[in-house]
Amino acid sequence: MAHTITLVPGDGIGPEVADATRLVVEATGIDVVWEVHHAGAEVAEKRGTTLPPEVIESIRRNKVALKGPIGTPIGKGFKSVNVTLRQTLDLYANVRPIKSLPALEPRFEGTDIVIVRENTEGLYAGLELMIMPGIAQSIKLITEPACTRICEYAFAYAERMGRHRVTVIHKANIMKLSDGLLLECFRRVAQRHPRIEPFEMIVDACAMQMVRDANKLDVIVTENLYGDILSDLGAGLVGGLGIVPGSNIGEQAAVFEAVHGTAPDIVGKGLANPTALIQSAVMMLHHMNEPRAADRVARAIVENFRSGGPRTPDLGGSASTMEFAGALARRVAVSPA
Ligand code: NAI
């Protein structure tokens, strides 16, 4: 049966890494139909909206999407398309595995952390106002249902993936009510999962722990902003933003995307590393119940780096985005099905 996947190439390097990812996914031989839709700043000029309704309709219909990065103006302009997409489709769990790949000289050998970030509220709820000139307020919205749901997701994920510990990252010493509520929900949910060890850590201590010895961490669950910052920190531990994949999971749909942004400094030069989006596609193939195709792509990535295969310039190589993707696609195509 053919899988129909919504593909949103995105802005900046998005279309480049999306083309590369399509090539590698198609090399598995699974039957895929890509329903391509555009969102972002360029679309807004033509359509008057950054997120046309057909994008949401397509994702709702297909239940699965692969998405490139979309730019958000800083300090002014339209609301983040990413945040709107996550809130509209209630993609509440942002799952970001931080895993070292062979031969990339990670900071620590064998890093294998999974960050489960609450995706729909916190400081990203978009509740901001100028109280008066010179005084601005951003409201951090934290609700019990959202905290319970994300903690449940993290513990269930840990059980399903054979993990041992879930650490909640918070700042409840200062934000006693909002982060305190997250902590309370975490403790309650932990009692329902006796096989998984619960652990608590303050966000600043977690940043230090990740840099000193990331291998002490297993699954992390946290609110929106801390999860966003810690995932870029994690990316820095394992080879940079060109590597780290992600997924946005809800009850009705799932959107797979890399952690990185539009990389305006390298657009159109063939310098973008598509590994992060290709690894997101591996997560997508698992989600679509295509474990063999997922394993073939994952193996091709590992074997490519282990055997000294091509690398993009961010990893010290000289291959272009499509040369790298072509080499991976050839490996996938000849790998045992
Ligand atoms: P960025 O992730 O786009 O770039 C940071 C640095 O990493 C740059 O030097 C860039 O060249 C490099 N980089 C990123 N991805 C790379 C790749 N695949 N291969 C090689 N090098 C790569 O972060 P920045 O500059 O803070 O954000 C640019 C725009 O992207 C902003 O408008 C931001 O809002 C947006 N953004 C979108 C995201 C999404 O759609 N999920 C996530 C993060 C940022």
Tab-separated table of C-alpha atoms and ligand atoms in Angstrom:
chain	number	residue	atom	x	y	z
A	1	MET	CA	0.000	0.000	0.000
A	2	ALA	CA	1.298	3.469	-0.900
A	3	HIS	CA	2.021	5.881	1.932
A	4	THR	CA	0.926	9.461	1.297
A	5	ILE	CA	3.152	11.894	3.178
A	6	THR	CA	2.667	15.647	3.376
A	7	LEU	CA	5.966	17.322	2.496
A	8	VAL	CA	6.529	20.929	3.559
A	9	PRO	CA	9.980	21.855	2.183
A	10	GLY	CA	10.149	25.079	4.231
A	11	ASP	CA	12.436	28.116	3.889
A	12	GLY	CA	16.183	28.637	3.564
A	13	ILE	CA	18.006	25.302	3.282
A	14	GLY	CA	14.658	23.502	3.740
A	15	PRO	CA	14.077	22.662	0.050
A	16	GLU	CA	17.704	21.448	-0.314
A	17	VAL	CA	17.567	19.054	2.651
A	18	ALA	CA	14.014	17.994	1.711
A	19	ASP	CA	15.133	16.971	-1.824
A	20	ALA	CA	18.059	15.051	-0.339
A	21	THR	CA	15.768	13.260	2.120
A	22	ARG	CA	13.267	12.314	-0.576
A	23	LEU	CA	16.065	10.712	-2.582
A	24	VAL	CA	17.187	8.567	0.349
A	25	VAL	CA	13.660	7.552	1.423
A	26	GLU	CA	12.771	6.590	-2.162
A	27	ALA	CA	15.913	4.434	-2.367
A	28	THR	CA	14.310	2.074	0.186
A	29	GLY	CA	11.793	1.115	-2.514
A	30	ILE	CA	8.737	1.686	-0.314
A	31	ASP	CA	5.757	3.095	-2.120
A	32	VAL	CA	5.566	6.793	-1.235
A	33	VAL	CA	3.435	9.618	-2.612
A	34	TRP	CA	4.602	13.084	-1.528
A	35	GLU	CA	1.889	15.693	-1.211
A	36	VAL	CA	3.926	18.897	-1.396
A	37	HIS	CA	2.592	22.041	0.307
A	38	HIS	CA	4.317	25.292	1.089
A	39	ALA	CA	4.298	27.397	4.229
A	40	GLY	CA	6.406	30.290	5.456
A	41	ALA	CA	7.396	33.832	4.573
A	42	GLU	CA	7.441	33.402	0.764
A	43	VAL	CA	3.955	31.910	0.778
A	44	ALA	CA	2.686	34.871	2.802
A	45	GLU	CA	3.644	37.275	0.000
A	46	LYS	CA	1.424	35.379	-2.458
A	47	ARG	CA	-1.337	34.095	-0.206
A	48	GLY	CA	-1.493	36.588	2.656
A	49	THR	CA	-0.918	33.823	5.205
A	50	THR	CA	2.199	31.938	6.268
A	51	LEU	CA	0.225	28.768	6.881
A	52	PRO	CA	-2.437	28.196	4.178
A	53	PRO	CA	-5.323	25.964	5.316
A	54	GLU	CA	-4.462	23.211	2.808
A	55	VAL	CA	-1.228	22.514	4.713
A	56	ILE	CA	-3.154	21.709	7.878
A	57	GLU	CA	-5.841	19.816	5.910
A	58	SER	CA	-3.216	17.709	4.145
A	59	ILE	CA	-1.462	16.794	7.413
A	60	ARG	CA	-4.798	16.000	9.073
A	61	ARG	CA	-5.722	13.757	6.140
A	62	ASN	CA	-2.370	11.966	5.777
A	63	LYS	CA	-1.575	11.963	9.524
A	64	VAL	CA	2.126	12.176	8.754
A	65	ALA	CA	4.333	14.986	7.449
A	66	LEU	CA	7.988	15.685	6.787
A	67	LYS	CA	8.862	19.320	7.224
A	68	GLY	CA	11.866	21.506	6.505
A	69	PRO	CA	12.670	24.498	8.724
A	70	ILE	CA	10.610	27.674	8.510
A	71	GLY	CA	12.016	31.088	9.429
A	72	THR	CA	10.477	33.342	12.057
A	73	PRO	CA	11.217	37.085	12.196
A	74	ILE	CA	12.993	38.133	15.394
A	75	GLY	CA	11.323	40.642	17.697
A	76	LYS	CA	8.540	41.550	15.241
A	77	GLY	CA	6.469	40.198	12.339
A	78	PHE	CA	4.310	37.096	12.051
A	79	LYS	CA	3.903	34.396	14.699
A	80	SER	CA	6.110	31.315	14.282
A	81	VAL	CA	4.605	28.902	11.734
A	82	ASN	CA	6.195	26.035	13.656
A	83	VAL	CA	4.503	27.002	16.903
A	84	THR	CA	1.155	27.563	15.120
A	85	LEU	CA	1.403	24.164	13.413
A	86	ARG	CA	2.202	22.403	16.691
A	87	GLN	CA	-0.621	24.164	18.540
A	88	THR	CA	-3.219	23.773	15.754
A	89	LEU	CA	-2.563	20.051	15.311
A	90	ASP	CA	-1.959	19.549	19.042
A	91	LEU	CA	1.434	17.957	18.349
A	92	TYR	CA	2.190	17.951	22.040
A	93	ALA	CA	5.327	15.806	22.249
A	94	ASN	CA	8.522	17.023	20.609
A	95	VAL	CA	10.890	14.055	20.677
A	96	ARG	CA	14.553	14.742	19.904
A	97	PRO	CA	17.089	11.911	20.141
A	98	ILE	CA	20.642	13.155	20.740
A	99	LYS	CA	22.839	10.272	19.656
A	100	SER	CA	26.472	10.231	18.620
A	101	LEU	CA	27.358	8.821	15.209
A	102	PRO	CA	30.602	6.950	14.541
A	103	ALA	CA	33.742	8.846	13.549
A	104	LEU	CA	32.247	12.302	14.141
A	105	GLU	CA	34.355	12.971	17.227
A	106	PRO	CA	31.476	13.591	19.611
A	107	ARG	CA	32.269	15.204	22.929
A	108	PHE	CA	31.518	11.857	24.632
A	109	GLU	CA	31.500	8.389	23.102
A	110	GLY	CA	28.119	6.714	23.172
A	111	THR	CA	25.922	9.711	23.982
A	112	ASP	CA	22.303	8.595	23.735
A	113	ILE	CA	19.823	11.032	25.271
A	114	VAL	CA	16.213	11.567	24.254
A	115	ILE	CA	14.654	14.956	24.969
A	116	VAL	CA	10.857	14.932	25.266
A	117	ARG	CA	9.759	18.552	25.134
A	118	GLU	CA	6.245	19.850	25.822
A	119	ASN	CA	5.306	21.508	22.564
A	120	THR	CA	2.099	23.456	23.020
A	121	GLU	CA	2.401	25.861	25.948
A	122	GLY	CA	4.946	27.387	28.379
A	123	LEU	CA	6.463	30.660	27.192
A	124	TYR	CA	5.599	29.661	23.603
A	125	ALA	CA	1.872	30.095	24.276
A	126	GLY	CA	2.312	33.517	22.627
A	127	LEU	CA	0.765	35.445	25.530
A	128	GLU	CA	2.724	38.689	25.459
A	129	LEU	CA	1.807	42.286	26.110
A	130	MET	CA	3.344	45.720	26.581
A	131	ILE	CA	2.015	46.710	29.981
A	132	MET	CA	3.219	50.277	29.314
A	133	PRO	CA	6.103	51.726	27.306
A	134	GLY	CA	9.277	50.164	28.644
A	135	ILE	CA	7.538	47.257	30.408
A	136	ALA	CA	6.799	44.024	28.522
A	137	GLN	CA	5.285	40.842	29.871
A	138	SER	CA	5.421	37.263	28.537
A	139	ILE	CA	3.146	34.810	30.297
A	140	LYS	CA	4.356	31.280	30.933
A	141	LEU	CA	1.263	29.123	30.676
A	142	ILE	CA	1.538	25.718	32.339
A	143	THR	CA	-1.489	23.467	32.732
A	144	GLU	CA	-1.969	20.231	34.627
A	145	PRO	CA	-3.431	18.290	31.641
A	146	ALA	CA	-0.488	19.249	29.382
A	147	CYS	CA	2.104	18.405	32.071
A	148	THR	CA	0.454	15.071	32.842
A	149	ARG	CA	0.197	14.214	29.149
A	150	ILE	CA	3.851	14.982	28.362
A	151	CYS	CA	5.097	13.096	31.443
A	152	GLU	CA	2.915	10.105	30.522
A	153	TYR	CA	4.373	10.234	27.005
A	154	ALA	CA	7.950	10.297	28.344
A	155	PHE	CA	7.451	7.348	30.716
A	156	ALA	CA	5.557	5.308	28.106
A	157	TYR	CA	8.315	6.093	25.575
A	158	ALA	CA	10.975	4.974	28.078
A	159	GLU	CA	9.127	1.707	28.667
A	160	ARG	CA	8.581	1.071	24.957
A	161	MET	CA	12.206	1.797	24.049
A	162	GLY	CA	13.759	-0.219	26.896
A	163	ARG	CA	15.086	2.874	28.673
A	164	HIS	CA	15.674	3.010	32.423
A	165	ARG	CA	15.333	6.547	33.724
A	166	VAL	CA	13.248	9.657	33.052
A	167	THR	CA	14.585	12.973	34.363
A	168	VAL	CA	12.306	15.981	34.645
A	169	ILE	CA	14.075	19.272	33.977
A	170	HIS	CA	12.595	22.274	35.793
A	171	LYS	CA	13.272	25.521	37.614
A	172	ALA	CA	10.738	25.029	40.387
A	173	ASN	CA	13.064	26.613	42.938
A	174	ILE	CA	12.290	29.963	41.277
A	175	MET	CA	9.056	29.342	39.327
A	176	LYS	CA	7.399	27.564	42.215
A	177	LEU	CA	3.898	27.569	40.733
A	178	SER	CA	4.412	26.909	37.003
A	179	ASP	CA	7.438	24.604	37.100
A	180	GLY	CA	6.184	23.385	40.477
A	181	LEU	CA	3.066	22.104	38.712
A	182	LEU	CA	5.191	20.251	36.148
A	183	LEU	CA	7.135	18.631	38.987
A	184	GLU	CA	3.958	17.622	40.820
A	185	CYS	CA	2.505	16.010	37.685
A	186	PHE	CA	5.824	14.245	36.998
A	187	ARG	CA	5.863	12.725	40.514
A	188	ARG	CA	2.268	11.541	40.140
A	189	VAL	CA	2.865	10.009	36.702
A	190	ALA	CA	6.116	8.360	37.896
A	191	GLN	CA	4.149	6.329	40.439
A	192	ARG	CA	2.240	4.697	37.583
A	193	HIS	CA	5.501	3.520	35.968
A	194	PRO	CA	7.423	1.642	38.679
A	195	ARG	CA	9.847	0.036	36.189
A	196	ILE	CA	11.300	3.433	35.213
A	197	GLU	CA	13.485	5.366	37.646
A	198	PRO	CA	12.294	8.979	38.060
A	199	PHE	CA	14.873	11.709	38.610
A	200	GLU	CA	14.639	15.492	39.009
A	201	MET	CA	17.130	18.137	37.903
A	202	ILE	CA	17.159	21.934	37.775
A	203	VAL	CA	17.669	23.232	34.236
A	204	ASP	CA	20.949	25.084	34.869
A	205	ALA	CA	22.429	21.994	36.539
A	206	CYS	CA	21.253	19.940	33.553
A	207	ALA	CA	23.104	22.241	31.123
A	208	MET	CA	26.284	21.726	33.143
A	209	GLN	CA	25.692	17.969	33.396
A	210	MET	CA	25.215	17.638	29.647
A	211	VAL	CA	28.523	19.360	28.953
A	212	ARG	CA	30.455	17.501	31.675
A	213	ASP	CA	29.039	14.006	31.249
A	214	ALA	CA	26.029	13.651	28.991
A	215	ASN	CA	26.089	9.883	29.363
A	216	LYS	CA	24.555	10.169	32.845
A	217	LEU	CA	21.290	11.265	31.189
A	218	ASP	CA	18.756	8.956	29.564
A	219	VAL	CA	15.251	10.291	28.746
A	220	ILE	CA	14.581	13.930	29.648
A	221	VAL	CA	11.114	15.436	29.942
A	222	THR	CA	10.721	19.176	30.159
A	223	GLU	CA	8.704	22.277	29.273
A	224	ASN	CA	8.895	24.076	25.956
A	225	LEU	CA	11.715	26.636	26.324
A	226	TYR	CA	14.136	24.454	28.297
A	227	GLY	CA	13.595	21.647	25.772
A	228	ASP	CA	14.338	23.993	22.885
A	229	ILE	CA	17.602	25.249	24.403
A	230	LEU	CA	18.800	21.872	25.677
A	231	SER	CA	18.264	20.259	22.263
A	232	ASP	CA	20.637	22.706	20.571
A	233	LEU	CA	23.117	22.115	23.397
A	234	GLY	CA	22.717	18.384	22.790
A	235	ALA	CA	23.256	18.874	19.057
A	236	GLY	CA	26.557	20.580	19.857
A	237	LEU	CA	27.679	17.479	21.762
A	238	VAL	CA	27.223	15.067	18.879
A	239	GLY	CA	28.385	16.922	15.772
A	240	GLY	CA	26.156	19.961	15.424
A	241	LEU	CA	22.763	20.957	14.103
A	242	GLY	CA	23.303	19.113	10.824
A	243	ILE	CA	22.848	15.812	12.653
A	244	VAL	CA	20.006	15.935	15.159
A	245	PRO	CA	16.490	14.790	14.177
A	246	GLY	CA	13.135	15.452	15.749
A	247	SER	CA	9.457	14.644	15.666
A	248	ASN	CA	6.291	16.400	16.784
A	249	ILE	CA	3.776	13.811	17.896
A	250	GLY	CA	0.059	14.195	18.590
A	251	GLU	CA	-2.933	11.873	18.840
A	252	GLN	CA	-4.119	12.714	15.299
A	253	ALA	CA	-0.907	13.438	13.365
A	254	ALA	CA	2.887	13.527	13.500
A	255	VAL	CA	5.272	15.995	11.863
A	256	PHE	CA	8.928	15.044	11.478
A	257	GLU	CA	11.550	17.774	11.251
A	258	ALA	CA	15.187	18.451	12.099
A	259	VAL	CA	16.154	20.499	15.151
A	260	HIS	CA	17.986	23.070	13.009
A	261	GLY	CA	16.598	26.232	11.427
A	262	THR	CA	16.753	27.725	7.940
A	263	ALA	CA	20.541	28.372	8.108
A	264	PRO	CA	20.368	31.663	6.147
A	265	ASP	CA	24.184	31.849	5.988
A	266	ILE	CA	24.492	28.779	3.727
A	267	VAL	CA	21.314	28.813	1.607
A	268	GLY	CA	21.652	27.773	-2.032
A	269	LYS	CA	25.318	26.801	-1.792
A	270	GLY	CA	24.913	23.035	-1.500
A	271	LEU	CA	26.554	23.202	1.945
A	272	ALA	CA	23.583	22.032	4.026
A	273	ASN	CA	23.938	18.744	5.831
A	274	PRO	CA	20.737	16.743	5.241
A	275	THR	CA	21.577	14.093	7.884
A	276	ALA	CA	19.275	15.689	10.471
A	277	LEU	CA	16.235	15.578	8.195
A	278	ILE	CA	17.169	12.107	6.910
A	279	GLN	CA	17.371	10.908	10.529
A	280	SER	CA	13.964	12.542	11.097
A	281	ALA	CA	12.732	10.477	8.150
A	282	VAL	CA	14.049	7.342	9.906
A	283	MET	CA	11.823	8.251	12.867
A	284	MET	CA	8.972	8.834	10.398
A	285	LEU	CA	9.443	5.418	8.756
A	286	HIS	CA	9.255	3.742	12.184
A	287	HIS	CA	6.100	5.745	12.919
A	288	MET	CA	4.646	4.571	9.572
A	289	ASN	CA	5.353	0.979	10.571
A	290	GLU	CA	8.121	0.554	8.004
A	291	PRO	CA	10.846	-0.668	10.398
A	292	ARG	CA	12.921	-2.413	7.704
A	293	ALA	CA	13.114	0.701	5.538
A	294	ALA	CA	13.945	2.761	8.649
A	295	ASP	CA	16.745	0.372	9.639
A	296	ARG	CA	18.229	0.395	6.124
A	297	VAL	CA	18.465	4.188	6.120
A	298	ALA	CA	19.799	4.302	9.703
A	299	ARG	CA	22.422	1.650	8.869
A	300	ALA	CA	23.478	3.498	5.709
A	301	ILE	CA	24.126	6.669	7.738
A	302	VAL	CA	26.205	4.834	10.352
A	303	GLU	CA	28.152	2.813	7.752
A	304	ASN	CA	28.813	5.916	5.675
A	305	PHE	CA	30.487	7.742	8.562
A	306	ARG	CA	32.206	4.630	9.960
A	307	SER	CA	33.762	3.807	6.602
A	308	GLY	CA	34.999	7.341	5.922
A	309	GLY	CA	32.305	8.024	3.309
A	310	PRO	CA	31.408	11.526	2.112
A	311	ARG	CA	30.688	14.329	4.579
A	312	THR	CA	29.278	17.806	4.169
A	313	PRO	CA	31.506	20.801	5.074
A	314	ASP	CA	29.989	21.301	8.563
A	315	LEU	CA	31.550	17.919	9.442
A	316	GLY	CA	34.881	18.716	7.810
A	317	GLY	CA	34.093	17.138	4.429
A	318	SER	CA	33.694	18.525	0.937
A	319	ALA	CA	30.575	16.756	-0.352
A	320	SER	CA	27.606	18.851	-1.419
A	321	THR	CA	24.148	18.189	0.015
A	322	MET	CA	23.113	16.100	-2.994
A	323	GLU	CA	26.474	14.290	-3.363
A	324	PHE	CA	26.154	13.179	0.251
A	325	ALA	CA	22.500	12.170	-0.232
A	326	GLY	CA	23.364	10.322	-3.461
A	327	ALA	CA	26.028	8.281	-1.666
A	328	LEU	CA	23.571	7.376	1.091
A	329	ALA	CA	20.837	6.506	-1.420
A	330	ARG	CA	23.224	4.128	-3.236
A	331	ARG	CA	24.073	2.409	0.062
A	332	VAL	CA	20.384	2.083	0.928
A	333	ALA	CA	19.513	0.713	-2.502
A	334	VAL	CA	22.085	-2.131	-2.289
A	335	SER	CA	21.481	-2.917	1.404
A	336	PRO	CA	19.571	-6.129	2.200
A	337	ALA	CA	15.826	-5.479	2.438
B	1	NAI	P1	19.985	27.684	12.356
B	1	NAI	O1	19.785	26.327	12.925
B	1	NAI	O2	19.262	27.993	11.103
B	1	NAI	O3	21.549	27.945	12.114
B	1	NAI	C1	22.515	27.970	13.149
B	1	NAI	C2	23.890	27.612	12.556
B	1	NAI	O4	23.913	26.211	12.251
B	1	NAI	C3	24.190	28.343	11.247
B	1	NAI	O5	25.550	28.646	11.189
B	1	NAI	C4	23.847	27.319	10.171
B	1	NAI	O6	24.564	27.454	8.966
B	1	NAI	C5	24.202	25.998	10.866
B	1	NAI	N1	23.316	24.913	10.382
B	1	NAI	C6	22.027	24.709	10.710
B	1	NAI	N2	21.556	23.648	10.085
B	1	NAI	C7	22.553	23.160	9.326
B	1	NAI	C8	22.667	22.064	8.418
B	1	NAI	N3	21.634	21.230	8.178
B	1	NAI	N4	23.850	21.865	7.798
B	1	NAI	C9	24.898	22.659	8.032
B	1	NAI	N5	24.859	23.720	8.881
B	1	NAI	C10	23.692	23.968	9.519
B	1	NAI	O7	19.572	28.721	13.512
B	1	NAI	P2	19.260	30.282	13.426
B	1	NAI	O8	20.252	30.952	12.520
B	1	NAI	O9	19.172	30.686	14.832
B	1	NAI	O10	17.807	30.389	12.806
B	1	NAI	C11	17.548	30.760	11.458
B	1	NAI	C12	16.025	30.736	11.251
B	1	NAI	O11	15.522	29.412	11.409
B	1	NAI	C13	15.248	31.641	12.226
B	1	NAI	O12	14.268	32.343	11.479
B	1	NAI	C14	14.568	30.655	13.160
B	1	NAI	O13	13.338	31.120	13.658
B	1	NAI	C15	14.367	29.454	12.244
B	1	NAI	N6	14.253	28.165	12.946
B	1	NAI	C16	13.321	27.291	12.481
B	1	NAI	C17	13.207	26.056	13.063
B	1	NAI	C18	12.171	25.114	12.525
B	1	NAI	O14	11.570	25.380	11.504
B	1	NAI	N7	11.925	23.997	13.172
B	1	NAI	C19	14.059	25.622	14.183
B	1	NAI	C20	15.068	26.603	14.549
B	1	NAI	C21	15.141	27.842	13.949
